[in-house]
XYZ file of C-alpha atoms in Angstrom:
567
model
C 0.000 0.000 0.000
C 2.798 2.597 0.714
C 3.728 2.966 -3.102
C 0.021 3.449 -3.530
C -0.229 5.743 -0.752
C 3.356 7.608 -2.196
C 1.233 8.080 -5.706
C -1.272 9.225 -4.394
C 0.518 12.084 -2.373
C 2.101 13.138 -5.118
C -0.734 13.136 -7.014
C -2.199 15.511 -4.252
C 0.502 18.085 -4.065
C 0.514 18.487 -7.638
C -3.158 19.479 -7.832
C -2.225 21.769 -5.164
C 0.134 23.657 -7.003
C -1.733 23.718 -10.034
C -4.552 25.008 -8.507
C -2.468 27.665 -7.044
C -0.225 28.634 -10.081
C -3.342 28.612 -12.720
C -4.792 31.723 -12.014
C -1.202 32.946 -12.847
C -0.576 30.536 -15.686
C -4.144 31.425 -17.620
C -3.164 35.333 -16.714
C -0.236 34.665 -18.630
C -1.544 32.859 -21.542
C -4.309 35.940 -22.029
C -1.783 38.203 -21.941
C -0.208 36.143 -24.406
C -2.754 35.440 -26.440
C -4.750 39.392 -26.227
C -1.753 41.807 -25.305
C -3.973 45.066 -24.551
C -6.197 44.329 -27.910
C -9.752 45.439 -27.620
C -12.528 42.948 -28.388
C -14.551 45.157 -30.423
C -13.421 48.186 -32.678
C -16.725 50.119 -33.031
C -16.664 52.773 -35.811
C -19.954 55.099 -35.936
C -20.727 57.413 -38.520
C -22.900 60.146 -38.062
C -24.388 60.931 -41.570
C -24.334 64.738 -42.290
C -22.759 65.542 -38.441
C -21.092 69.294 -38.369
C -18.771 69.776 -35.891
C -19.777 72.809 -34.511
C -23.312 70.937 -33.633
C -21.150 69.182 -31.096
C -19.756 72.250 -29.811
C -22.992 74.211 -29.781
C -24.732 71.664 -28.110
C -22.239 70.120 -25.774
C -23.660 71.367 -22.294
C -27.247 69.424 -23.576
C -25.607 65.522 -24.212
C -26.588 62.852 -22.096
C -24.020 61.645 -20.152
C -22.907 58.265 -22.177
C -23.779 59.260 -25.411
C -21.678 61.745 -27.294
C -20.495 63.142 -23.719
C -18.900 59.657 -22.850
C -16.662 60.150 -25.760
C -15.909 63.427 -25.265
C -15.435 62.977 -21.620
C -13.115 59.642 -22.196
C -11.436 60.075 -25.412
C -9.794 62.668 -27.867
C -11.760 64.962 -29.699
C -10.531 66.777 -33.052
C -12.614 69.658 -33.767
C -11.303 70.051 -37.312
C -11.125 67.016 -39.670
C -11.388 68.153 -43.323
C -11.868 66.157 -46.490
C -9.560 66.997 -49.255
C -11.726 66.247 -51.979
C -13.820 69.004 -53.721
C -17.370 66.188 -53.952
C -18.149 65.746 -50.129
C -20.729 62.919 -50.342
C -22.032 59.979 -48.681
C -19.800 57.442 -50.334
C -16.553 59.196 -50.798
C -16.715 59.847 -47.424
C -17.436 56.650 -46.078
C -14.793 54.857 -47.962
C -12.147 57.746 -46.861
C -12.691 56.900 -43.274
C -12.167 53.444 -43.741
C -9.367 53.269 -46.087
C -7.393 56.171 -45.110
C -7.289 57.161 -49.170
C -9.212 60.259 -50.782
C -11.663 59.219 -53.727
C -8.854 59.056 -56.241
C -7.119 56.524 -55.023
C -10.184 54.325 -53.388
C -11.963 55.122 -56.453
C -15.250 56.310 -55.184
C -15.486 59.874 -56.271
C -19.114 60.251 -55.981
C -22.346 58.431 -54.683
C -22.695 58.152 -58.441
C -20.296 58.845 -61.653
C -20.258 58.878 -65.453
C -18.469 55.426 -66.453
C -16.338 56.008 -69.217
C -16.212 52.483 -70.110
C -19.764 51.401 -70.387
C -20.654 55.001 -71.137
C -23.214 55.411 -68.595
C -24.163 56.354 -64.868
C -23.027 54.045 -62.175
C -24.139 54.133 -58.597
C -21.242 53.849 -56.038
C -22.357 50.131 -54.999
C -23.754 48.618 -57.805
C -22.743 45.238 -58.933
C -24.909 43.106 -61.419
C -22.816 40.156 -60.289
C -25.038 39.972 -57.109
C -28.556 41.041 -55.890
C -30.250 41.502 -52.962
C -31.583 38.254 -51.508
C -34.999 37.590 -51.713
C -35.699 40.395 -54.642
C -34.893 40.607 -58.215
C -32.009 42.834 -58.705
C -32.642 46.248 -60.100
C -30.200 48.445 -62.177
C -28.685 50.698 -59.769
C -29.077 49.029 -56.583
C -26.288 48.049 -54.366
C -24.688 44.625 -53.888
C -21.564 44.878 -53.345
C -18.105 46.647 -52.429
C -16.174 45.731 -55.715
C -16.075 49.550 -56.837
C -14.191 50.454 -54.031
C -10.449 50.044 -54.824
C -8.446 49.779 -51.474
C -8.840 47.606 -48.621
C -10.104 49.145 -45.492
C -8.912 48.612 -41.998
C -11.467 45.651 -41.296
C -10.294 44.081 -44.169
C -6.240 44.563 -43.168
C -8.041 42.948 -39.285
C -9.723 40.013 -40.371
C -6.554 39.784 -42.809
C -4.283 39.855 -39.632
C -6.097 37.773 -37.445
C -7.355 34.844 -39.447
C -10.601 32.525 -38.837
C -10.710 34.731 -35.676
C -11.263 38.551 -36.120
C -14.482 39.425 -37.904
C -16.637 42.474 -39.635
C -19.939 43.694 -39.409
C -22.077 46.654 -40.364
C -25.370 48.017 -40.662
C -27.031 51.097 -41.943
C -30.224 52.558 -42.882
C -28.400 52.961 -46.511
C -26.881 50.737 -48.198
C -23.817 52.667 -49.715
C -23.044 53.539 -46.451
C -23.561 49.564 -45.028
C -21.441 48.068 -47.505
C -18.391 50.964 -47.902
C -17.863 50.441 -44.511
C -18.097 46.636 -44.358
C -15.355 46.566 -46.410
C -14.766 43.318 -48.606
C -14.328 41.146 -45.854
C -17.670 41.866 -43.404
C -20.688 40.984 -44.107
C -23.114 44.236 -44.354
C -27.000 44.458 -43.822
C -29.006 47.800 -44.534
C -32.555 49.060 -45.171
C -34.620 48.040 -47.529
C -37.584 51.073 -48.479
C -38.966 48.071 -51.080
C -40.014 45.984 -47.604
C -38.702 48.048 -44.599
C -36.836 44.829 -43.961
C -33.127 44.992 -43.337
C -31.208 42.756 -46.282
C -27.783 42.182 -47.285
C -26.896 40.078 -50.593
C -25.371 37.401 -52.212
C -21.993 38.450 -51.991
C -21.927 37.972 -48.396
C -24.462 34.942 -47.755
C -26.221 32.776 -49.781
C -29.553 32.870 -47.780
C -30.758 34.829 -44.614
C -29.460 34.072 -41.341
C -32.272 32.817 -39.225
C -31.542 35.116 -36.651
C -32.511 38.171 -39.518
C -35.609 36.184 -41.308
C -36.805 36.312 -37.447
C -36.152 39.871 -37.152
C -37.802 40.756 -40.190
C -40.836 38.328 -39.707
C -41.637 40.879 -36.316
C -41.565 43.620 -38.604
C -40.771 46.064 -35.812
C -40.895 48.901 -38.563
C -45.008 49.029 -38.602
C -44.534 50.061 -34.950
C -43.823 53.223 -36.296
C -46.442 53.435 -38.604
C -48.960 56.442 -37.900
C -46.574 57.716 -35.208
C -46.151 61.346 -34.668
C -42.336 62.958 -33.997
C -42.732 65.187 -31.074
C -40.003 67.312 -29.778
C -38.134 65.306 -27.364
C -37.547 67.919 -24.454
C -40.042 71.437 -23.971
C -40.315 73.635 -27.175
C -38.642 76.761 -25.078
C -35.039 75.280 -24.821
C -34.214 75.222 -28.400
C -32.269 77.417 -30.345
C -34.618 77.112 -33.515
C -37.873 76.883 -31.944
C -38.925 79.915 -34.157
C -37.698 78.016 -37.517
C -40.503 75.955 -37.509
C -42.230 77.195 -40.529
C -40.356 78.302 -43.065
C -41.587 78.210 -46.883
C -38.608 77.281 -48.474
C -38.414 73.743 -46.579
C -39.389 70.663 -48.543
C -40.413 68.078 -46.428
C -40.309 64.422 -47.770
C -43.819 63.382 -49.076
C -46.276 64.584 -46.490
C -44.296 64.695 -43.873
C -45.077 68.519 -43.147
C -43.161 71.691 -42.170
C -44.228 72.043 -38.808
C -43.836 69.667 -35.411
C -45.338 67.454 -34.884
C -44.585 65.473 -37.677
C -47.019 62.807 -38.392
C -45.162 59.386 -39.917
C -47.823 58.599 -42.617
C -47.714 58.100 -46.525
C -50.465 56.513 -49.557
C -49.078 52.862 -49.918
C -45.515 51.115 -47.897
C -43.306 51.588 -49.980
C -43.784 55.755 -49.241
C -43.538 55.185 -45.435
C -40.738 53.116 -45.716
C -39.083 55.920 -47.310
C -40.985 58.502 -44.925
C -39.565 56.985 -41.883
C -35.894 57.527 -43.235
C -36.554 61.396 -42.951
C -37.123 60.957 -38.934
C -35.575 60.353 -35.752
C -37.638 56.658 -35.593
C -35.136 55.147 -38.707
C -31.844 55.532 -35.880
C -34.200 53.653 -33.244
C -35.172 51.206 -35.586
C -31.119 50.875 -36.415
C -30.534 50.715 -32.932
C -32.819 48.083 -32.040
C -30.975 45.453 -35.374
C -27.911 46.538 -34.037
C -28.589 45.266 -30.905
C -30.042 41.808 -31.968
C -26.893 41.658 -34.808
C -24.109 41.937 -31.534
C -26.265 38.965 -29.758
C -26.909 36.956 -32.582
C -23.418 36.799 -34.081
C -21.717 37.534 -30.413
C -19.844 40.084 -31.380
C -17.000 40.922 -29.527
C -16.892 37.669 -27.137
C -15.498 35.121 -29.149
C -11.732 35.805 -27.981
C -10.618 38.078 -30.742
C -11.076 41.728 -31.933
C -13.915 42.468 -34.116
C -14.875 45.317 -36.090
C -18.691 46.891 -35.899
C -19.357 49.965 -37.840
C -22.937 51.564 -37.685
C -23.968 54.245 -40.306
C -26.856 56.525 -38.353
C -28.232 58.334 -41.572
C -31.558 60.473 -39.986
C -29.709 63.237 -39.546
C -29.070 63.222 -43.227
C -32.057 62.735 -44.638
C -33.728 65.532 -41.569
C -31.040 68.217 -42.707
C -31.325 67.744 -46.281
C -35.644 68.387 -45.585
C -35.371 71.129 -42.711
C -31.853 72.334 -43.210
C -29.399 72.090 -39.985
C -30.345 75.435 -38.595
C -34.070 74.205 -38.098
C -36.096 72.883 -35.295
C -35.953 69.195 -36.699
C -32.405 69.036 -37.161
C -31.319 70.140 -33.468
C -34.064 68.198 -32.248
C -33.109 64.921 -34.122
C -29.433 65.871 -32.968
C -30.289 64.811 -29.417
C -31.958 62.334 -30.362
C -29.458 60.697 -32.104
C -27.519 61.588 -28.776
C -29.996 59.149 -26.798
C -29.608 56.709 -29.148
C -25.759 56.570 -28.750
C -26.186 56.317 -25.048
C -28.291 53.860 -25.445
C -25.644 51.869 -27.476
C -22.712 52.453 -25.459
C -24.688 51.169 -22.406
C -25.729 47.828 -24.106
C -22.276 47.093 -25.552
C -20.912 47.640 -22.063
C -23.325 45.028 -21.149
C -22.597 42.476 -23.689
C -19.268 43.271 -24.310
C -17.344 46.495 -21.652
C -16.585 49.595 -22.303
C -13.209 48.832 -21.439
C -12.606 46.394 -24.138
C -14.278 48.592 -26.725
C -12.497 51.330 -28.437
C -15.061 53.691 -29.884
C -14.583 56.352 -33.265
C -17.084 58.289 -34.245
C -16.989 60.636 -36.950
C -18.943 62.190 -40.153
C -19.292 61.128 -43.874
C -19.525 65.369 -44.946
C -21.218 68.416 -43.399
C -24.185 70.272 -44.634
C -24.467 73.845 -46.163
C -27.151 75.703 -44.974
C -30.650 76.686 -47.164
C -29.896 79.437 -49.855
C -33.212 81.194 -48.781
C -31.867 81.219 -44.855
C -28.545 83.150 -46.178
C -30.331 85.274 -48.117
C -32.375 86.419 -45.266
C -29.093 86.936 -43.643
C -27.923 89.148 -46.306
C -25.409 86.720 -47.464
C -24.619 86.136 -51.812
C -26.130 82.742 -52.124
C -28.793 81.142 -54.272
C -29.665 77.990 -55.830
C -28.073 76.014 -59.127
C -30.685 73.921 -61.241
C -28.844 71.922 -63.468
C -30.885 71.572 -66.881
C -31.800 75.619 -66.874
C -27.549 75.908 -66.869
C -26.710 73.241 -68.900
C -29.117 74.181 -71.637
C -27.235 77.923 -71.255
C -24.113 75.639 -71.692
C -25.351 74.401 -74.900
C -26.469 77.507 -76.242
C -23.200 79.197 -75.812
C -21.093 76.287 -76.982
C -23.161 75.606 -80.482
C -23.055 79.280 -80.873
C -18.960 79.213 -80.278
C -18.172 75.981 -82.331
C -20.680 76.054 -84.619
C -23.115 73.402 -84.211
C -26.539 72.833 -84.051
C -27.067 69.137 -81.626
C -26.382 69.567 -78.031
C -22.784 68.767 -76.484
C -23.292 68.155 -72.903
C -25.646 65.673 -72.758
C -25.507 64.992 -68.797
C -24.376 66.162 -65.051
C -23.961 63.374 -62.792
C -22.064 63.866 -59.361
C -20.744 67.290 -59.875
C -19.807 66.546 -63.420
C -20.849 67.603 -66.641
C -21.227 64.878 -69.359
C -19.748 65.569 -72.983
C -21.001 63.821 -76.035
C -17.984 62.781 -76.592
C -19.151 60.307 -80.040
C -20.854 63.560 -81.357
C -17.830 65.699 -80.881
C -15.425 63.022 -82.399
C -17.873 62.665 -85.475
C -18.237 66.495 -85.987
C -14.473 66.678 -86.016
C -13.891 68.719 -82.736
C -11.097 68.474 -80.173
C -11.804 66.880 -77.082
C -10.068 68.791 -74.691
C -10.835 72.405 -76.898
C -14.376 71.630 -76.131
C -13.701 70.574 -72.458
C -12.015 73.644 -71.825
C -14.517 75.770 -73.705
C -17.588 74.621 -71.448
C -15.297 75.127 -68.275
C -14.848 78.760 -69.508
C -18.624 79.132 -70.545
C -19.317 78.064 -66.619
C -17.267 80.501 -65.005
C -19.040 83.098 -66.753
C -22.447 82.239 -65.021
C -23.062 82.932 -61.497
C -22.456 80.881 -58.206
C -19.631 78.878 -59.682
C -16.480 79.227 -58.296
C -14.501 76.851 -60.557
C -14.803 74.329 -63.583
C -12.233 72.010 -64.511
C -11.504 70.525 -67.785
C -10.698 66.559 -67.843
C -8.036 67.779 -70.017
C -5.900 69.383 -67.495
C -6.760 66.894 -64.865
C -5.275 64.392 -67.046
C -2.437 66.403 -68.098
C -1.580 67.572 -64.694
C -1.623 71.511 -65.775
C -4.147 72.772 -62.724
C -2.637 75.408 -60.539
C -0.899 74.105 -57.006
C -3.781 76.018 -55.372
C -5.606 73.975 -52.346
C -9.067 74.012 -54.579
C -7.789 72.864 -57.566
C -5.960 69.943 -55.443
C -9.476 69.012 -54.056
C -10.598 68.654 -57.378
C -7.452 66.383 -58.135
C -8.003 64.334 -54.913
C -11.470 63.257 -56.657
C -10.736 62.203 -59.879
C -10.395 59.120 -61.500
C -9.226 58.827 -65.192
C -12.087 56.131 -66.098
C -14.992 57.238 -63.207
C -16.490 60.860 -64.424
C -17.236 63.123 -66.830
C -15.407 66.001 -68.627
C -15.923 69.093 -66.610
C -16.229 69.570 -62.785
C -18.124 71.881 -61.512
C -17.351 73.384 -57.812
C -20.185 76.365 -56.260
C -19.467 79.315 -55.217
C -20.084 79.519 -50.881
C -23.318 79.354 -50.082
C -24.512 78.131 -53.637
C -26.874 75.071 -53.646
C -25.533 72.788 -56.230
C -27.729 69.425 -56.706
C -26.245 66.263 -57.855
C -28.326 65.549 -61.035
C -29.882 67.536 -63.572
C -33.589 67.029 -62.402
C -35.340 69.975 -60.565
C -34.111 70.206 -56.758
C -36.536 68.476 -54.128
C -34.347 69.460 -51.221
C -34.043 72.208 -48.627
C -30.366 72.189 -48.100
C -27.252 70.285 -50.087
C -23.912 69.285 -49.124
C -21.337 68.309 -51.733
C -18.974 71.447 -51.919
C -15.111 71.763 -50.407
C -16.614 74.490 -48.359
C -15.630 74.338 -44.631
C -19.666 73.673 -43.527
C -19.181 70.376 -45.976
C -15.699 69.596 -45.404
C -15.475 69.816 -41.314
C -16.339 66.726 -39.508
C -15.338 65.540 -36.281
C -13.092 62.940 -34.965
C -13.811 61.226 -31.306
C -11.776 57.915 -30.666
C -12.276 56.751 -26.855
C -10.517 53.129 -25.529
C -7.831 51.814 -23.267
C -5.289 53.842 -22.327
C -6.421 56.723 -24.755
C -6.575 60.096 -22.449
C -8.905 62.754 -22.508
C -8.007 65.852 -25.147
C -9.192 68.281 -27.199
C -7.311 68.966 -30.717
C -8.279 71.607 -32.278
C -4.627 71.566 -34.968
C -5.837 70.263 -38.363
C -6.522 66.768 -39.192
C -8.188 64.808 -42.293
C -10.593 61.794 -41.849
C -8.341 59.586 -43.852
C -6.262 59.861 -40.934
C -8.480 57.449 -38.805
C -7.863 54.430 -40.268
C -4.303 54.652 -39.972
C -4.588 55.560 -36.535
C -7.060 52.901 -35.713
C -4.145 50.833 -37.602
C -1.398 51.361 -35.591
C -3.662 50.998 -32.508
C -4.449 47.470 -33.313
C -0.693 47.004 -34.557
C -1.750 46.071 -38.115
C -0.722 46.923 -41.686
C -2.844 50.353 -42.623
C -5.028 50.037 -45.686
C -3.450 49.367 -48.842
C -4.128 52.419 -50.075
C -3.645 54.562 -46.719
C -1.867 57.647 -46.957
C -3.122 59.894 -43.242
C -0.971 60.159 -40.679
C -1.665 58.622 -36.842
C -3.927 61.195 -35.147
C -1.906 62.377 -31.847
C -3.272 61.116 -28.291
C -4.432 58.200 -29.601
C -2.259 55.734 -29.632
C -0.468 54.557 -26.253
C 3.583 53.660 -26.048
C 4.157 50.053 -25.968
C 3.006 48.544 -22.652
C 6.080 45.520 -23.303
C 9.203 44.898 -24.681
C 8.187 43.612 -28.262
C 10.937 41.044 -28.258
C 9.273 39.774 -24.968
């Protein structure tokens, strides 16, 4: 029995030392295995947020929304795009690749494709279609049109089977820009009110989303009214409640409270968009999407982005100096506080770092600067490209139209007609640039020509115009407004209050708020770019930057080493 007895000691003691050293041993392997790495990366865009709303409305934030961020992390007051189109989707991909449009190729929500010689929209792919409907021309599928790889793509690159990307959006150019190519993306559908995604990410509906859609938590907002959330006396714009020049989607109405309400489903699908109830409704997938695919608690980092888009739609209808807009401000506020509190839930604040930022500003109405005594007025497209025409058949000699289209800032050249009438290219290009600067409330037009050729003055406007342009995406002239000028992105007649679009400071300004581990509180007000995020966010998660990546890593943000890297 002793040898027994000896073994079984032994035995004994060893489970006594394991038991003590383990705590130490799995400390070490989780240091090993997650040195300082966050478990989530959450990126939130705010569509159409101004910085100065932030700063105007600071002392009014809830205390874990926007305030958390500002109270936890670094805040840059003055991120500028350096592109001279300040839309949705060059935006969106800027953030995430760390590239302006000409090198991630999306220089517009839409362009002239010189190629197939017609109008593309930023996300269209005919390779794919949305599941469970029959694709439609124009429609978004897919992220093949962006060039670069974003900084989810270089994190699921890095990390293997393990790291993973998400996103979701009441749009879908926003949705799939900032899934990347790697994430799977789900967004809005106004055909259903459903959220979808397509074929290029899965082959049929989770069943976690075909129960989510089967609730059809949308109709809960059907017939609702949008009511100022806090008393009408302590807002700013609670006189700009009526104002003529607004234009309201469908019958949505100029005046609170707005009553959610349209003919047929398809019109209050779209309705909703234009309200406060479409970032709940975001909120709410957002929140079954973490618990469904457990993001952020399956022992890697994983990237979420979430594209809030009411305040884009609401400033586009009211303008941002309105009642609406500063009301659906802090409401998008709650919202965020509402977030941050269920991912520290489900996943800690601590182990999230948080960015938030903006796709483009917002200019405000014509008619309001007017009022103001300010030079400012509104472009419609076919009354000045017919004067276009006009002056060019009268200068060459013709008698057929030669711009045949505007698309994205860009004006469209027959170029077939002008090759058979025996006209040079760039002499025509160049003549409808000059025949543009002679009308009012344009501040410059570009000729392909000397975009090609490289012949633009070194000026900073002319290099925004040469940050957006892509030899084979575009037309022949670009078109930039004079301040304060609304300048719409097609040629049919204008059906909104207020445009953005312009390298303008009110378009170009966005802000920058990155919170996490070991990132300190600050305020930078120096000048930054949003392509500078993703390399930031980069070198944060020690990963290669986006292939196309050319920012710089913001300052503040990212903490010295915490070990010896040879450890």
């Amino acid at each position: 029995m002793r040898p027994f007895f000896t073994l079984h000691r032994a035995h004994a003691t060893l489970l006594a030392l394991t038991l003590l050293i383990s705590p130490w041993i799995g400390a070490c392997q989780k240091k090993i295995q997650e040195p300082n790495r966050p478990r989530l990366v959450l990126l939130i865009v705010v569509d159409q947020l101004r910085t100065d709303f932030i700063q105007r409305w600071e002392h009014r934030l809830r205390p874990r929304g926007l305030r958390y961020l500002l109270r936890e992390g670094v805040f840059f007051t003055d991120a500028r795009y350096l592109q001279a189109n300040t839309a949705t989707g060059p935006g969106h991909a800027t953030l995430v690749t760390g590239a302006g449009p000409s090198t991630h190729g999306i220089i517009g929500n839409r362009w002239f494709d010189r190629r197939s010689r017609r109008v593309r929209y930023v996300v269209e792919d005919p390779r794919y279609q949305v599941l469970g409907q029959e694709r439609i021309e124009g429609e978004g599928t897919s992220p093949r049109n962006l060039l670069s790889t974003t900084i989810s793509d270089e994190l699921v690159m890095a990390r293997p089977g393990r790291s993973r990307a998400f996103s979701a959006s009441m749009k879908d150019r926003s949705a799939i820009l900032l899934a990347g190519h790697l994430g799977k993306a789900y967004w809005y559908s106004t055909l259903s009110g459903d959220f979808v995604t397509s074929t290029y990410y899965e082959a049929q509906y989770p069943k976690w989303l075909r129960d989510w859609n089967r609730e059809r938590r949308v109709d809960s907002y059907r017939g609702k009214k949008w009511r100022l959330m806090r008393d009408r006396e302590t807002y700013e714009f609670a006189d700009r409640d009526d104002r003529p020049f607004e234009i309201p989607l469908l019958d949505l109405g100029r005046t609170m409270p707005h009553l959610v309400t349209a003919d047929n489903d398809q019109q209050f699908y779209s309705v909703l968009r234009a309200t406060p109830f479409a970032d709940r409704l975001l909120l709410d997938f957002v929140r079954d999407l973490i618990d469904a695919e457990e993001i952020g608690r399956r022992g890697a980092t994983d990237f979420l982005a979430v594209g809030f888009s009411a305040s884009d739609f609401v400033g586009h209808a009211f303008g941002p100096s309105s009642l609406e807009a500063e009301d659906n401000f802090l409401r998008t506020d709650h919202v965020l506080h509402e977030l941050f509190q269920f991912i520290d839930k489900r996943i800690g604040l601590d182990r999230t770092v948080i960015a938030l930022s903006a796709d483009h500003g917002i200019t405000e109405a014509p008619e309001y600067l007017t009022e103001l005594g300010f030079n400012a007025g509104r472009h419609v497209p076919s009354e000045f490209m017919a004067r276009l025409n006009r002056s060019l058949k009268r200068r060459f000699g013709v008698t057929r139209d030669l711009v045949i289209d505007f698309v994205s800032r860009d004006l469209v050249l027959d170029e077939g007609l002008i090759e058979r009438l025996d006209l040079d290219l760039a002499a025509v290009e160049r003549a409808t640039a000059e025949e543009a600067m002679k009308m009012p409330g344009f501040e410059l037009a570009v000729a392909r020509a000397d975009l090609l050729a490289g012949t633009v003055p070194s000026t900073d406007l002319y290099m925004r115009v040469m940050n957006g342009f892509r030899p084979e995406r575009g037309g022949n002239v670009t078109l930039v407004p004079a301040q304060g000028w609304f300048l719409a992105s097609d040629p049919s007649p204008s059906i909104l209050t207020a445009m953005h679009g312009s390298p303008w400071v009110y378009d170009s300004q966005v802000p920058i708020l990155i919170a996490g581990k070991r990132i300190k509180r600050d305020v930078v007000n120096g000048r930054v770019a949003p392509r500078d995020l993703a390399m930031t966010l980069a070198s944060y998660l020690e990963i290669r930057p986006p292939s196309g990546s050319d920012g710089t890593v913001l300052p503040g943000v990212v903490p010295l080493p915490s070990r010896n890297p040879l450890d």
